[in-house]
Amino acid sequence: MQRIEYTPQIAELLGRIRRRPPASWPWRPGEEVPEWLPVKQSWGWLFAPDGRVLTLVNPKDGIVSLPGGSLEAEDHGDPAAALAREAAEEAQAVIGPAHYLGYLYDRIGSANGGHECARVRMAAPLRAVGPSRPDPASGRHYRRLLVAPGLAVELLGWGTPGLRQARAAVQCATGLLGVPELANEVIEELPEAGCQVFPG
């Protein structure tokens, strides 16, 4: 079994991770969102060329997330536009074209005032990140880690449903982005000054 490599600084950060209780939203891979169901959130599996994905860690509370968030008026109902905007705000990330993977059916509607809604999942290439800074909407200043998709699921605390999402994302990324099916296992923090990630 390959040893997962990371720095002492990352080890210290990983030691403070706190996982949210898993949600019970059914995952609908490849299904279009029904016209009657509003899309309220869009989150993305953002891939580096070596198959790793971007995860965000809030060092204040240890919560891990994928880039993404709620659709705003400026997104004009487009989940891909929402993902690109949120990734830029949260992670100072520049992404390529986003590919639809499916959606989670939130029957409780915690993202929609108590009314059922859809939470979309997408996959996209992570082109670059700019200098690290706080999210202007929340004030959170995330640490930006590249990790293998399976490890991302573990850090997110999403369990088996999360693995199904990760498999859909990897299948999409191998077919459309040319990333390897088996990702690099090294955990890497992206530099605070920013960097290029996925050329093109």
C-alpha atoms as one frame of an Amber mdcrd trajectory, in Angstrom:
protein
   0.000   0.000   0.000   1.391   3.400  -1.023   2.204   5.767   1.826   0.332
   9.078   1.641   2.833  11.928   1.784   2.285  15.358   3.321   4.170  18.032
   5.237   4.113  18.601   9.018   2.047  21.748   8.387  -0.605  19.724   6.575
  -0.481  17.040   9.291  -1.244  19.717  11.879  -4.178  20.977   9.781  -5.555
  17.468   9.184  -5.450  16.835  12.924  -8.043  19.572  13.423 -10.528  18.409
  10.787 -14.114  18.026  11.992 -16.598  16.215   9.756 -20.196  17.329   9.397
 -22.914  14.706  10.015 -23.659  13.083   6.634 -26.786  14.300   4.856 -29.307
  11.808   3.509 -29.938  13.480   0.164 -30.405  10.881  -2.621 -27.769  11.117
  -5.367 -29.169  11.196  -8.926 -26.150  10.623 -11.207 -26.589  11.712 -14.815
 -30.225  12.710 -14.321 -31.323  16.166 -15.368 -32.969  18.227 -12.657 -36.770
  18.162 -13.213 -38.219  21.483 -14.358 -40.376  21.728 -11.236 -37.398  21.356
  -8.863 -35.378  24.539  -8.229 -31.586  24.329  -8.316 -30.274  26.151  -5.263
 -26.626  25.097  -5.021 -23.747  24.043  -7.262 -20.543  22.403  -6.032 -17.585
  21.132  -8.009 -14.956  18.438  -8.191 -12.090  20.547  -9.569  -9.321  18.388
 -11.031  -5.582  18.876 -11.370  -3.836  17.018 -14.250  -2.654  14.246 -11.879
  -6.214  13.351 -10.827  -6.253  15.146  -7.485  -9.107  17.508  -6.595  -9.265
  20.816  -4.759 -10.624  20.711  -1.214 -11.027  23.706   1.065 -10.310  23.529
   4.790 -11.537  26.208   7.171  -8.725  26.264   9.766 -10.970  27.912  12.369
 -13.499  25.080  12.630 -11.817  22.213  10.729 -14.682  21.851   8.246 -13.727
  20.580   4.779 -15.709  21.423   1.652 -15.587  21.341  -2.107 -15.687  24.720
  -3.836 -19.204  25.898  -4.581 -22.293  27.389  -3.043 -25.676  28.950  -3.664
 -26.873  30.301  -6.987 -27.187  34.090  -6.978 -29.135  36.416  -9.279 -25.958
  37.193 -11.241 -25.658  33.499 -12.188 -28.945  33.649 -14.165 -29.899  30.144
 -13.082 -26.718  28.586 -14.475 -25.032  26.119 -12.059 -21.773  26.300 -14.036
 -21.660  30.095 -13.652 -22.374  29.750  -9.930 -19.558  27.230  -9.540 -17.058
  29.434 -11.382 -18.023  32.462  -9.273 -17.959  30.601  -5.957 -14.641  28.900
  -6.758 -13.140  32.312  -7.488 -14.536  33.831  -4.289 -13.688  30.945  -1.945
 -10.439  29.654  -3.417  -9.361  32.378  -5.858  -9.631  29.575  -8.417  -9.915
  29.829 -12.182 -11.679  26.831 -13.696 -12.301  25.499 -17.176 -15.660  24.395
 -18.596 -17.774  22.610 -15.978 -19.438  19.293 -16.803 -22.705  18.263 -15.185
 -22.568  15.068 -13.093 -25.985  14.882 -11.454 -27.787  16.283  -8.455 -28.695
  15.623  -4.863 -32.395  15.738  -4.051 -32.888  17.776  -0.875 -36.425  16.970
   0.175 -36.095  18.981   3.415 -35.054  22.093   1.507 -32.545  23.441   4.006
 -31.069  25.504   1.153 -34.505  26.663  -0.016 -36.476  27.942   2.948 -37.874
  24.527   3.820 -38.971  23.682   0.254 -37.474  20.789  -1.714 -34.620  21.643
  -4.069 -31.679  20.274  -6.032 -27.989  20.569  -5.209 -25.996  20.117  -8.407
 -22.571  18.469  -8.672 -20.152  19.271 -11.501 -16.594  18.431 -12.581 -14.136
  20.895 -14.099 -10.408  21.410 -14.641  -8.698  23.608 -12.072  -6.688  25.982
 -14.263  -5.019  28.159 -11.620  -5.385  29.788  -8.215  -4.602  33.375  -7.358
  -3.147  34.768  -4.142  -4.981  33.373  -1.111  -7.469  35.741   0.527 -10.704
  35.545   2.561 -14.012  34.780   0.882 -15.679  38.199   0.496 -19.114  36.747
   1.250 -18.289  34.844   4.455 -14.909  36.134   5.602 -13.600  32.562   5.760
  -9.965  32.187   4.745  -9.599  28.649   3.459  -6.482  26.501   3.173  -6.403
  24.976  -0.326  -5.409  21.304  -0.559  -5.042  19.004  -3.543  -6.007  15.460
  -2.510  -7.012  12.228  -4.221 -10.809  12.003  -4.746 -11.193   9.076  -2.344
  -9.395  10.970   0.386 -11.568  14.002  -0.336 -14.628  11.866   0.411 -13.040
  10.778   3.691 -12.190  14.350   4.708 -15.679  15.533   3.759 -17.255  12.716
   5.783 -19.617  11.788   2.951 -19.301   7.989   3.224 -20.656   5.648   0.536
 -22.888   8.263  -1.163 -19.839  10.489  -1.468 -17.843   7.679  -3.050 -20.565
   7.352  -5.691 -20.220  11.054  -6.441 -16.434  10.773  -6.570 -16.643   7.846
  -9.008 -18.922   9.852 -11.307 -16.520  12.785 -11.131 -13.460  10.637 -11.848
 -15.206   8.907 -14.755 -16.048  12.300 -16.232 -12.555  13.683 -15.651 -10.748
  10.683 -17.146 -12.945  10.756 -20.230 -13.159  14.503 -20.852 -10.101  15.978
 -19.148  -7.603  13.154 -19.638  -6.667  12.817 -15.967  -5.487   9.412 -14.693
  -8.025   7.127 -13.062  -5.639   6.556 -10.143  -4.764   9.932  -8.700  -1.510
  11.059  -7.147  -1.790  10.275  -3.401   0.359  13.156  -2.148  -1.547  15.783
  -0.138  -0.354  19.194  -1.305  -1.224  22.668  -0.111  -1.367  25.167  -2.949
   0.943  28.150  -2.423  -0.479  31.284  -0.826   0.913  33.342  -3.713  -1.081
  31.294  -6.253   0.026  29.088  -9.146  -0.913  27.501 -12.437  -2.440  24.028
 -12.058  -4.026  22.674 -15.260  -2.577  24.076 -18.502  -4.835  24.961 -21.393
